[in-house]
Coordinates of C-alpha atoms and ligand atoms in Angstrom, one line a residue:
X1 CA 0.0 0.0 0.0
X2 CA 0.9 3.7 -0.8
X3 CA 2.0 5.9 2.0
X4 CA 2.2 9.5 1.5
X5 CA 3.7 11.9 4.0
X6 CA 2.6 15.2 5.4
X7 CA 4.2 16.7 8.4
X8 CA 0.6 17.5 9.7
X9 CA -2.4 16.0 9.2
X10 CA -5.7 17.0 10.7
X11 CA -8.4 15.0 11.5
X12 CA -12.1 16.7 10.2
X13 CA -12.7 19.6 7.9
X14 CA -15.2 21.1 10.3
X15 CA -14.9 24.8 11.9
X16 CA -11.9 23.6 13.9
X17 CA -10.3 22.0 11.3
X18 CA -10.3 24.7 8.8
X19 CA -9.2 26.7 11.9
X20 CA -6.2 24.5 12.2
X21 CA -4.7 24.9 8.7
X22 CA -5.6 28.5 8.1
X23 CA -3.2 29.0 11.1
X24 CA -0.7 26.0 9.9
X25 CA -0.1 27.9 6.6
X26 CA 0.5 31.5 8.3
X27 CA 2.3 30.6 11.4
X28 CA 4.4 27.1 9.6
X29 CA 4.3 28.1 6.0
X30 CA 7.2 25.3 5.4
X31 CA 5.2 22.7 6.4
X32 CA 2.9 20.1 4.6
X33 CA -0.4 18.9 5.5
X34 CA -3.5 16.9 4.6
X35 CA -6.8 17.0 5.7
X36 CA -8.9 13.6 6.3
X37 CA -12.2 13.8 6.5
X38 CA -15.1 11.4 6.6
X39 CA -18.2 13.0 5.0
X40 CA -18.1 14.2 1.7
X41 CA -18.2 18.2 2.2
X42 CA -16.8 21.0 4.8
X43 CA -17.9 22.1 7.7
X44 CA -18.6 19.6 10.1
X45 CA -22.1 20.3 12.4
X46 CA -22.9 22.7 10.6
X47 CA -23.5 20.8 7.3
X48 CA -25.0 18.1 9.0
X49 CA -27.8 19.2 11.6
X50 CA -30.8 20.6 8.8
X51 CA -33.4 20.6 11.2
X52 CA -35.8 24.2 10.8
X53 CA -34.2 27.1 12.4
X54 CA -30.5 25.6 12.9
X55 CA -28.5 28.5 14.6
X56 CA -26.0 29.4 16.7
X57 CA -26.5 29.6 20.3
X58 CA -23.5 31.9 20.9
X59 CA -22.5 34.7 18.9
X60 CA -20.7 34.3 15.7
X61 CA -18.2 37.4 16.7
X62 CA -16.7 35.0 19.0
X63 CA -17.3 31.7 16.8
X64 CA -15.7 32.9 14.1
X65 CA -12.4 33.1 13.6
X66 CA -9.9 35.4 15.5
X67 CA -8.2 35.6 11.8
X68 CA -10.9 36.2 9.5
X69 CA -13.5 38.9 10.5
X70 CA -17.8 37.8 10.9
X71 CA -19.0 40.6 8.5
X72 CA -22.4 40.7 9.2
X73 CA -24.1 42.3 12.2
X74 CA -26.4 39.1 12.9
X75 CA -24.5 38.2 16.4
X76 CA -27.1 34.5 16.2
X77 CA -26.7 33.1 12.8
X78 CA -28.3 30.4 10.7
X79 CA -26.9 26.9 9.9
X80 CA -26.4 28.1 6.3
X81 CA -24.9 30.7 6.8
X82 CA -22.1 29.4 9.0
X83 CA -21.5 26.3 6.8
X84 CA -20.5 29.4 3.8
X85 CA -19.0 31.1 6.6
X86 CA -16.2 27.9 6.9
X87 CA -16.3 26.5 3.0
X88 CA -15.5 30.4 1.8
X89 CA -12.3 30.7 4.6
X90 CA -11.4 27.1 3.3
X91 CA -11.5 29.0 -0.3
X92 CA -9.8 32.0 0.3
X93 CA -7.0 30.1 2.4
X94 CA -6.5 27.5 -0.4
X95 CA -7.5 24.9 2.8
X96 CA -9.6 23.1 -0.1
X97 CA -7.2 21.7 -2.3
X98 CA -5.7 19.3 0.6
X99 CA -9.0 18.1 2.0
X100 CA -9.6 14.0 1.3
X101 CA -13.1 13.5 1.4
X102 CA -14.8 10.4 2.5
X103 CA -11.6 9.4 4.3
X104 CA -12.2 8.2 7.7
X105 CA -10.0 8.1 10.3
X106 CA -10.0 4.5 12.2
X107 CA -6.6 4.4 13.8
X108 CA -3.4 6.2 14.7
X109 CA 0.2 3.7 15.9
X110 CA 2.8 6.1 16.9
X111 CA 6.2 5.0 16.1
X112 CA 9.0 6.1 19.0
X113 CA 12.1 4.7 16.6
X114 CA 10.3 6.6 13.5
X115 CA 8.6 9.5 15.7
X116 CA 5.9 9.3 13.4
X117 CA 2.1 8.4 13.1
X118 CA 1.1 6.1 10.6
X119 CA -2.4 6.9 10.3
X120 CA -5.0 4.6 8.7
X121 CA -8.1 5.4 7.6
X122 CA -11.3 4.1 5.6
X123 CA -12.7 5.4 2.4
X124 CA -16.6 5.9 2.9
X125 CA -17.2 5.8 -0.6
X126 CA -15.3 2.7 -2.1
X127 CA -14.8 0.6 1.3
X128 CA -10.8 0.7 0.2
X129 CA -8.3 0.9 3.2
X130 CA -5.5 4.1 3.2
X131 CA -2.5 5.0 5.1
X132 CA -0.5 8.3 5.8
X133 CA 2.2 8.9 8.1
X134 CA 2.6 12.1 9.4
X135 CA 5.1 13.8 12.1
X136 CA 2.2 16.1 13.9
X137 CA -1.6 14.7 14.4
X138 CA -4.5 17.9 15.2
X139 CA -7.6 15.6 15.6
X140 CA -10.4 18.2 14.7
X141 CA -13.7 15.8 15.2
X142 CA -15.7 17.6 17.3
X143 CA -17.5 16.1 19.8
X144 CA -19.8 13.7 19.5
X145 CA -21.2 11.1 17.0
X146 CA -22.2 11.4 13.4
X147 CA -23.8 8.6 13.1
X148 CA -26.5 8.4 15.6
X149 CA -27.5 10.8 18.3
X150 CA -28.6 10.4 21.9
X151 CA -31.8 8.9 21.8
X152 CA -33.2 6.4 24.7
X153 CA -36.6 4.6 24.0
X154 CA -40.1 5.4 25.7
X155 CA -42.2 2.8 27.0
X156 CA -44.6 2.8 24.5
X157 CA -43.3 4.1 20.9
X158 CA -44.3 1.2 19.1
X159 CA -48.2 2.2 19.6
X160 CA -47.4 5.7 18.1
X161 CA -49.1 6.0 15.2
X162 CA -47.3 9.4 14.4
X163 CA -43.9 10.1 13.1
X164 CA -40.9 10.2 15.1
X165 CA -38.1 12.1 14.1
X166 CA -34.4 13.1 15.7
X167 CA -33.0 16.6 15.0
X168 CA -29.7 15.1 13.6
X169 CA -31.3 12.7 11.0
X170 CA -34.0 15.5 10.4
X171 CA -36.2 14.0 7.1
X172 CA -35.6 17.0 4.0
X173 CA -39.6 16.5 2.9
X174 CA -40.7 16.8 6.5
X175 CA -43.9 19.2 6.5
X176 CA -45.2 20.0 10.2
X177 CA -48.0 22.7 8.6
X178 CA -51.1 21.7 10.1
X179 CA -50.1 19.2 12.8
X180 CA -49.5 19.1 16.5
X181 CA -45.7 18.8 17.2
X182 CA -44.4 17.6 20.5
X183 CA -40.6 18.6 21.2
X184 CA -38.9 16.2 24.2
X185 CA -36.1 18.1 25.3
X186 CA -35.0 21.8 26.9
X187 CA -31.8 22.2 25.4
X188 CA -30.3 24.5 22.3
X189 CA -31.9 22.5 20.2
X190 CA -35.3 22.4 21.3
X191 CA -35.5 25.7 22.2
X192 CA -34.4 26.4 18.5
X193 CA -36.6 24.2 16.8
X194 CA -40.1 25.2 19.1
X195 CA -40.1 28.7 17.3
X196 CA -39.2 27.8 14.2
X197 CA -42.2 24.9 13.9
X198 CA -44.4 27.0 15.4
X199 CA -44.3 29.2 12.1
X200 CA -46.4 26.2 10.5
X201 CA -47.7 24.0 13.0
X202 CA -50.8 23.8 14.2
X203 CA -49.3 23.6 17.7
X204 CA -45.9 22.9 19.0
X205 CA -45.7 21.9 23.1
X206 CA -42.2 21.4 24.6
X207 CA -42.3 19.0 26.4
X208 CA -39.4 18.7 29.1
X209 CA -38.3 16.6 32.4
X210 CA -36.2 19.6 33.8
X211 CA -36.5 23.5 32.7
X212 CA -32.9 25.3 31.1
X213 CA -31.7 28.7 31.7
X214 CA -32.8 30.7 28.4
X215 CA -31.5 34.2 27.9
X216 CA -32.9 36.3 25.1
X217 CA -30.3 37.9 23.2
X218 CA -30.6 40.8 20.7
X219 CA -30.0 38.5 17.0
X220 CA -28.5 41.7 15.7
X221 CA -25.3 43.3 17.9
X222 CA -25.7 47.1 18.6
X223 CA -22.5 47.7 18.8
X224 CA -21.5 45.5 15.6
X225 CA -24.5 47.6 13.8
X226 CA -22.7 50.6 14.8
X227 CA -18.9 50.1 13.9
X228 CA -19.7 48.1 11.0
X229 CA -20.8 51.8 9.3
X230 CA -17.7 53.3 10.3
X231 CA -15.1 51.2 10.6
X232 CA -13.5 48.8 8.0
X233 CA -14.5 45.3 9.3
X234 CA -10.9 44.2 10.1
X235 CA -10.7 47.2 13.1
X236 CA -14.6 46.9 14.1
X237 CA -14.5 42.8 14.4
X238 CA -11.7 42.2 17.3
X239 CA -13.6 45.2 18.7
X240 CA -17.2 43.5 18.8
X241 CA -15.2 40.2 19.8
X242 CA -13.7 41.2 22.9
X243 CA -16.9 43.1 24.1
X244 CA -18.7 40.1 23.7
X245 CA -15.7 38.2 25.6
X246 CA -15.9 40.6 28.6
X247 CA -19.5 40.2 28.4
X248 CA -19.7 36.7 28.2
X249 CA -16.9 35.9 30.7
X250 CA -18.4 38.4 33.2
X251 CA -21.7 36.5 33.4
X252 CA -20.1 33.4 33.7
X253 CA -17.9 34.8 36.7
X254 CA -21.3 36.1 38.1
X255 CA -22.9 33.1 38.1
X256 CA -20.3 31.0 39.5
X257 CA -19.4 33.3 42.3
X258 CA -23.3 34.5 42.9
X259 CA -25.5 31.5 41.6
X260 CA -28.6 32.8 44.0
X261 CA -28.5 36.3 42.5
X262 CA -27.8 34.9 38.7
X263 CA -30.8 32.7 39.1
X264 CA -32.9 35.7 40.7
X265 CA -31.8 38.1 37.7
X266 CA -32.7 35.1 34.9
X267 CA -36.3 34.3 36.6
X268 CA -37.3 38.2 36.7
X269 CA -36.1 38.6 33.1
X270 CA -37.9 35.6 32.0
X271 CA -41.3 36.7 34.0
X272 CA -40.8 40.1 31.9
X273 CA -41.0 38.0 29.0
X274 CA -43.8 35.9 30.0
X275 CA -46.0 37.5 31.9
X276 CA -49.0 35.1 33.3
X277 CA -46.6 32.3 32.8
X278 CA -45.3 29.5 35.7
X279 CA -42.0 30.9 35.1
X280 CA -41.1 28.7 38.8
X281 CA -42.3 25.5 37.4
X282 CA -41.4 26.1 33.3
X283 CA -37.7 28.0 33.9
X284 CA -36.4 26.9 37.0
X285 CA -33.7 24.5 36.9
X286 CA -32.9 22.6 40.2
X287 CA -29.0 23.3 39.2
X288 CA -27.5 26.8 39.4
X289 CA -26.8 28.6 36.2
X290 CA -24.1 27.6 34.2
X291 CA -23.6 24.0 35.9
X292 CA -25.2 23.4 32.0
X293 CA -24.9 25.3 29.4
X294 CA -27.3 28.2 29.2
X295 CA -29.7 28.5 26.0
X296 CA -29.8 31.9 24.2
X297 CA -32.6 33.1 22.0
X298 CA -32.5 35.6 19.9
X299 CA -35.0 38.2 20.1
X300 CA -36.9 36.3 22.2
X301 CA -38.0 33.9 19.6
X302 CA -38.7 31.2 21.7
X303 CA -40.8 33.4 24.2
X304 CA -42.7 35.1 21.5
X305 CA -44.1 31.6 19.9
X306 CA -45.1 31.4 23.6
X307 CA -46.9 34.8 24.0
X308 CA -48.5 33.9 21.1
X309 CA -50.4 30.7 21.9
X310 CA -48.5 28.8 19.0
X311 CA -45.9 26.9 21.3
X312 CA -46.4 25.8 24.9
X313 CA -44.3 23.8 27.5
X314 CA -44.9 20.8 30.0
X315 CA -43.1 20.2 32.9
X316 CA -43.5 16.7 33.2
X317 CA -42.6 13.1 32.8
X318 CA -43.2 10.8 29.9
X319 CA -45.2 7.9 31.2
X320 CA -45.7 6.2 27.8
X321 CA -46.7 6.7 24.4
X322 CA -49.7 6.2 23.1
X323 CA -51.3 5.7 20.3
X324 CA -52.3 9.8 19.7
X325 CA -49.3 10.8 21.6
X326 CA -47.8 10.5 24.6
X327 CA -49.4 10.3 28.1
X328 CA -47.5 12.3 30.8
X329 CA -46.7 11.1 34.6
X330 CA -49.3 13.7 35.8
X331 CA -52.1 12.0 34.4
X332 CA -52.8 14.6 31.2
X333 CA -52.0 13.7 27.7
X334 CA -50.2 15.5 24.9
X335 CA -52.4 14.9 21.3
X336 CA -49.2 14.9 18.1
X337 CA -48.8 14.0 14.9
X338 CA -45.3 14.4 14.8
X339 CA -42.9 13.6 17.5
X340 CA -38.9 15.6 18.1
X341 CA -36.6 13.4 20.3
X342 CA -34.3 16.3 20.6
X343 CA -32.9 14.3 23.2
X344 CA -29.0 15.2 22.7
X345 CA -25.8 14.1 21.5
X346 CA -23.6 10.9 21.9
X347 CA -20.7 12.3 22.5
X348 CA -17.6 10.6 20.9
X349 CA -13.5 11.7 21.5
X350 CA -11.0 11.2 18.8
X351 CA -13.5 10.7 15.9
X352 CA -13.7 7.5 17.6
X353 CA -10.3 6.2 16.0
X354 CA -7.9 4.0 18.3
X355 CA -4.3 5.0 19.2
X356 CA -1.1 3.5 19.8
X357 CA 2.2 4.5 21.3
X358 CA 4.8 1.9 20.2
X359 CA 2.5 -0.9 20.2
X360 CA 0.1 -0.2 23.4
X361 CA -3.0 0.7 23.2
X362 CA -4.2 4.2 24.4
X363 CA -6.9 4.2 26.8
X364 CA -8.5 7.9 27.1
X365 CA -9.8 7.4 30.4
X366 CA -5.9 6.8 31.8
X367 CA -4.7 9.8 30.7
X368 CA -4.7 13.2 32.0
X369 CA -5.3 16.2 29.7
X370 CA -2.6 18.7 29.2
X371 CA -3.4 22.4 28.6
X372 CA -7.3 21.0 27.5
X373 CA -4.8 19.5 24.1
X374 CA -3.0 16.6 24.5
X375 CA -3.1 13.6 26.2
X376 CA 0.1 12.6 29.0
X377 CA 2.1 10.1 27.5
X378 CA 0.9 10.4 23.7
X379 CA 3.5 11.9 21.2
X380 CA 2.5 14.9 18.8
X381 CA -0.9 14.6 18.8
X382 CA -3.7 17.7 19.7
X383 CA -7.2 17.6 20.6
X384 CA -9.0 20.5 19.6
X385 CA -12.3 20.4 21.9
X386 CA -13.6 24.0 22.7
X387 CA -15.1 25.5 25.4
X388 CA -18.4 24.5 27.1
X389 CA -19.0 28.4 28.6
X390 CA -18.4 30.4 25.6
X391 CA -17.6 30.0 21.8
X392 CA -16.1 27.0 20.3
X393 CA -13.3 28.7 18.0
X394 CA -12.1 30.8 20.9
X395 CA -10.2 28.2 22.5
X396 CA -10.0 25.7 19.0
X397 CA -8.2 29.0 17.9
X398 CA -5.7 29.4 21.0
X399 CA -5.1 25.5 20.6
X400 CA -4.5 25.9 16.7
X401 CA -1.8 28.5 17.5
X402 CA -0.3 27.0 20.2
X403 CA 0.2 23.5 18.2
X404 CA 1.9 26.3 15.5
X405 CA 4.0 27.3 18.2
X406 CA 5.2 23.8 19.5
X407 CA 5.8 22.4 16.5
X408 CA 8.2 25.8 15.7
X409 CA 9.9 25.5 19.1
X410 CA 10.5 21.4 17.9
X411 CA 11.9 22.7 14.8
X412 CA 14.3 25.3 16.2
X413 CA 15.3 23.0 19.4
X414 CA 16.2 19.8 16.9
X415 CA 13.4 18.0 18.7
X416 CA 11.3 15.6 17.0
X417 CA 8.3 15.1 19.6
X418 CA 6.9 16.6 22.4
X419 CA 4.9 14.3 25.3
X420 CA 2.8 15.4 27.7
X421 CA 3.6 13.9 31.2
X422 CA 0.6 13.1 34.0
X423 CA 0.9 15.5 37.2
X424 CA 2.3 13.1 40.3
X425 CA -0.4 13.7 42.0
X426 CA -2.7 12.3 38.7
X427 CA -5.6 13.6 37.3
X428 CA -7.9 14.3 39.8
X429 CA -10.9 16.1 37.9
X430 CA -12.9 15.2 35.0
X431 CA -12.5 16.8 31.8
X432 CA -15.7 18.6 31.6
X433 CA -17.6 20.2 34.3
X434 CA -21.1 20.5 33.3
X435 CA -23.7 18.8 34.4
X436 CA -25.1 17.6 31.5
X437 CA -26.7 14.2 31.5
X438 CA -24.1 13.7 27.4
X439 CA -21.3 15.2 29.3
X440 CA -22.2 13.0 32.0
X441 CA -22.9 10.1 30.4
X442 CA -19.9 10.4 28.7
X443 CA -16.9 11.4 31.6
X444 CA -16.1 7.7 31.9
X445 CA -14.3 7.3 28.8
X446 CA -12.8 10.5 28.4
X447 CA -9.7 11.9 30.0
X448 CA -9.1 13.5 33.3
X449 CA -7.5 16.7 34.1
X450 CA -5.8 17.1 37.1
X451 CA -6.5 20.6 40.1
X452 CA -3.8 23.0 38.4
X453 CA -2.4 24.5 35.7
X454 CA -1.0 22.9 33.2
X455 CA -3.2 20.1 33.6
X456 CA -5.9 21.9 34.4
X457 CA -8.3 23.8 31.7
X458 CA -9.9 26.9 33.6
X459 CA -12.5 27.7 30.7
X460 CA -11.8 30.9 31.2
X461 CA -10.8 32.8 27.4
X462 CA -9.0 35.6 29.4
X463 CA -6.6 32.9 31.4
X464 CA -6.2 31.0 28.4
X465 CA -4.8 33.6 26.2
X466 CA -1.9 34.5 28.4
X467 CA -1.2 30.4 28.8
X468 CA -1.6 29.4 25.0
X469 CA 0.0 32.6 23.7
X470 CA 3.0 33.6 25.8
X471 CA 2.7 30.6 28.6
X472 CA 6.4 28.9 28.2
X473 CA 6.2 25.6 26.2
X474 CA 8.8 23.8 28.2
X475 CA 7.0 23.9 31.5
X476 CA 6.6 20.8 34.1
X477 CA 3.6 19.1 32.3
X478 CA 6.1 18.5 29.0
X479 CA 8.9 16.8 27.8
X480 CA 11.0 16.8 24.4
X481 CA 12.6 13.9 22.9
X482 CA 15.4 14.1 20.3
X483 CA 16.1 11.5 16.9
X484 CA 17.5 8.4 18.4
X485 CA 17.5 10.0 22.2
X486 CA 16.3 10.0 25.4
X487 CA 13.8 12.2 26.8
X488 CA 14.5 15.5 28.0
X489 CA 12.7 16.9 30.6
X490 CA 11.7 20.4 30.3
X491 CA 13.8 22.9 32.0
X492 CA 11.4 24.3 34.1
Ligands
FAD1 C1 -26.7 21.8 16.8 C2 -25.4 22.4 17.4 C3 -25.3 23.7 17.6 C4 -24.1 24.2 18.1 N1 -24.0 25.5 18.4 C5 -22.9 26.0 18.9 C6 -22.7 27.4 19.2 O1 -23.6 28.2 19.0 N2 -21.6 27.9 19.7 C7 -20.5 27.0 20.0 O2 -19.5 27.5 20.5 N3 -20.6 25.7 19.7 C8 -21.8 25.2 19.2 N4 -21.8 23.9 18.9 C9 -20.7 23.0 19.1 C10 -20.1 22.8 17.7 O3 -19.9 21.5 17.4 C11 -18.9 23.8 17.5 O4 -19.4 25.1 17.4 C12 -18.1 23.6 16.2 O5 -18.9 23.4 15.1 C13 -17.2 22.4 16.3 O6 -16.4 22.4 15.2 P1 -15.4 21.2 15.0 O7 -14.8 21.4 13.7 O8 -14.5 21.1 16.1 O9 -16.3 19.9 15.0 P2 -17.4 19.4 14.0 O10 -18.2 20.6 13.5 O11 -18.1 18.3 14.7 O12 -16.6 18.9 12.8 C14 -15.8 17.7 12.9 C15 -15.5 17.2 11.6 O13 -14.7 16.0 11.7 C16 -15.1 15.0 10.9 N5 -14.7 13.7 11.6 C17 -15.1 13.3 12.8 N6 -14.5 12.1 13.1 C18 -13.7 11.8 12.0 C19 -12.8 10.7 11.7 N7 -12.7 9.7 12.5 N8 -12.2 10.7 10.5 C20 -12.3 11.8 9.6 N9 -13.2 12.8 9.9 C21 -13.8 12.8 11.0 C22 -16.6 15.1 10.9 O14 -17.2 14.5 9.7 C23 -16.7 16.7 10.8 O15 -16.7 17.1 9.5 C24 -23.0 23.3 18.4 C25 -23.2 22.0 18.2 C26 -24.3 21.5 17.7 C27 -24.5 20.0 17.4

């Protein structure tokens, strides 16, 4: 078999992984790299979830890219025009050219003699088997699984003489006009799709187990509106970015430090917006703010459907379905023709591919994280996972750079790898810190992270920066190993 060699090779052509060579060819111009990726177009989530109303839930002048300026004022943005947002940076960066479609990634053997990955991976459309080797691995597969989402069964379904449908397999010739939708779920996604099927439905009712924070947003940014007129977009966008930064990481800060008065200041600005509503049984999470993540809407979309009579909500517990619908704990009965399990994500590390490190098999769950981007004891290889309180691309961005900086400091110190070695004391934390029932379900088989710094990931953009930017890259969590050497432990 045909091996080709890149010095880089990145795992999905999602936002991340377009991220990851638009920084590759500015800050490593010398170097050569290949993108694999498994479906047969860019952009990763956001070509794949179609469901009505597919948005943003954070603003795109923090999900887009530090590099390459959001030039419209819409802060919540459509699906669509996210997905054009990536495939025209993939364009303009000439990221295109070295994408292999339908190329999926199934395993990763690091070679300690070679210090190299040989990488194999599966072609989706012909079934053939392909390998690369390359000297630097940035595995860009988000989080969670394409195939399937999270979707447990209900006592009952089989009677359900309606359709059921999941957001991320949503049917193209679906038409709700006319019928009676039931939504399961409180998250981002439900909370999107309730509006937007309210449009044409006859009625849509949300039906959850346990309320979400939602915080209506302005869709359109003032200040974006403002500067936008006055400024060219490459001065007004790091401007409208870091506002929303402060912003963003100021509320988080609140809420941790002062969850009593963040949960009094959501219910009173949800009572303003639904006035006559049981905002204590409908938006009142038995978990403080931000132990999940908190759904924004923008405009009030969500709320407005409700105002209107077109959408409702139930607080309540599926008991079964029936035939007509589905029959709640409390005794009362939901009527639909059309059922939404927007019931969540699997989520999925690594694209799901297996790794080796000189023949042994990596288990995730063994290691401890470094920096929230590599794994202790696994050569050359990045994660790029983003943040769970604020935008994606803020930290896939720092983690890009940062792997541009490494790989420089390699170069220039004759190194050929850099490891990442556990804290003594281990990893003590888990790598997420929501509450979530997919992050939860899923901490098991993911790494830890262990109490400080550089093992520790504070999800906090501000702390990050100075770490990922100017942080020292030979500090206590590292190590560097030379052709044909021994390990050198990091001066620090
Ligand atoms: C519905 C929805 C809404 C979201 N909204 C927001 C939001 O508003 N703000 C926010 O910050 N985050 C949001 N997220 C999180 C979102 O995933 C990120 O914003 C971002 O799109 C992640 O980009 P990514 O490139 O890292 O991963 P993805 O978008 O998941 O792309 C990963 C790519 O890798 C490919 N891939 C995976 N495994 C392999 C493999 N083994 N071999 C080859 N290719 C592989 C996939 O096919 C895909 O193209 C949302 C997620 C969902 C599901």
């Amino acid at each position: 078999m045909p091996t080709d060699h890149v010095d880089v090779l990145i795992v999905g052509a999602g936002l991340s992984g377009v991220g990851a060579a638009c920084h590759l060819q500015q800050d490593c111009p010398g170097k050569t790299y290949a993108i694999l990726e498994s479906r047969a177009a860019i952009g990763g989530t956001w070509d794949l979830f179609r469901y009505p109303g597919v948005r943003s839930d954070s603003d795109m002048f923090t999900l887009g890219y530090a590099f390459r300026p959001w030039k419209d004022s819409t802060s919540i943005a459509d699906g669509t025009s996210i997905r054009r947002y990536i495939e025209d940076t993939a364009n303009e960066y000439g990221v295109v050219d070295r994408i292999r479609f339908h190329h999926e990634v199934v395993s990763a053997a690091w070679s300690s003699d070679d210090a190299r990955w040989t990488v194999t991976a599966r072609r989706t459309d012909t079934g053939e088997t392909v390998q690369l080797t390359c000297s630097w691995l940035s595995v860009c597969s988000g989080y969670y699984r394409y195939d399937e989402g999270f979707r447990p069964r209900f006592e009952g379904e089989e009677r359900f003489a309606g359709q059921v449908v999941h957001p991320q397999h949503w049917p193209e010739d679906l038409d709700v006009t006319g019928k009676r939708v039931v939504v399961i779920g409180s998250g981002a996604t439900a909370v999107t799709l309730v509006p937007s099927l309210a449009d044409d439905a006859e009625h849509v009712t949300m039906l959850q187990r346990t309320p979400s924070y939602i915080l209506s947003l302005p869709g359109r940014d003032p200040l974006a509106q403002v500067l936008r007129r006055r400024l060219p977009a490459t001065v007004a966008y790091p401007i409208v970015r870091w506002k929303n930064v402060l912003f963003s990481t100021a509320f988080y800060q609140f809420s941790r430090r002062r969850p009593a008065a963040a949960r009094r200041l959501l219910r009173r600005l949800t009572q303003k917006q639904l006035p006559g509503v049981d905002v204590d049984t409908h938006f009142n999470p038995p978990y403080n703010p931000w132990d999940q993540r908190l759904c924004l809407v923008p405009d009030g979309d969500l709320f407005r459907a409700l105002r209107a009579g077109k959408a409702s909500i139930a607080t309540d517990r599926i008991a079964s379905f029936t035939e007509k619908g589905i029959a709640l704990a409390s005794g009362e009965h939901l009527d639909a023709d059309v059922v939404v399990t927007a019931t969540g994500l699997n989520v999925l590390a690594m694209g799901g591919m297996s790794l080796t490190v000189d023949g042994a098999p990596v288990d995730l769950a063994e290691t401890v994280s470094y920096k929230g981007m590599m794994l202790s004891g696994v050569p050359n290889v990045a994660m790029v996972i983003g943040y769970t309180n604020a935008s994606w691309t803020l930290k896939a961005d720092l983690v890009n750079r940062y792997v541009c900086r490494l790989i420089n400091h390699l170069d220039r110190q004759g190194y050929v790898s850099a490891t990442p070695v556990a804290p003594p004391e281990g990893g003590d934390e888990p790598f997420l810190d929501l509450s979530s029932g997919y992050v939860q379900r899923s901490l098991a088989r993911l790494p830890r992270q262990g109490s400080r710094t550089p093992w520790k990931l504070h999800q906090n953009y501000l702390r990050d920066v100075a770490l990922m930017r100017k942080g020292p890259l030979d500090d206590e969590g590292m190590t560097f190993q030379r052709a044909g050497a021994g390990t050198e432990r990091s001066a620090a």
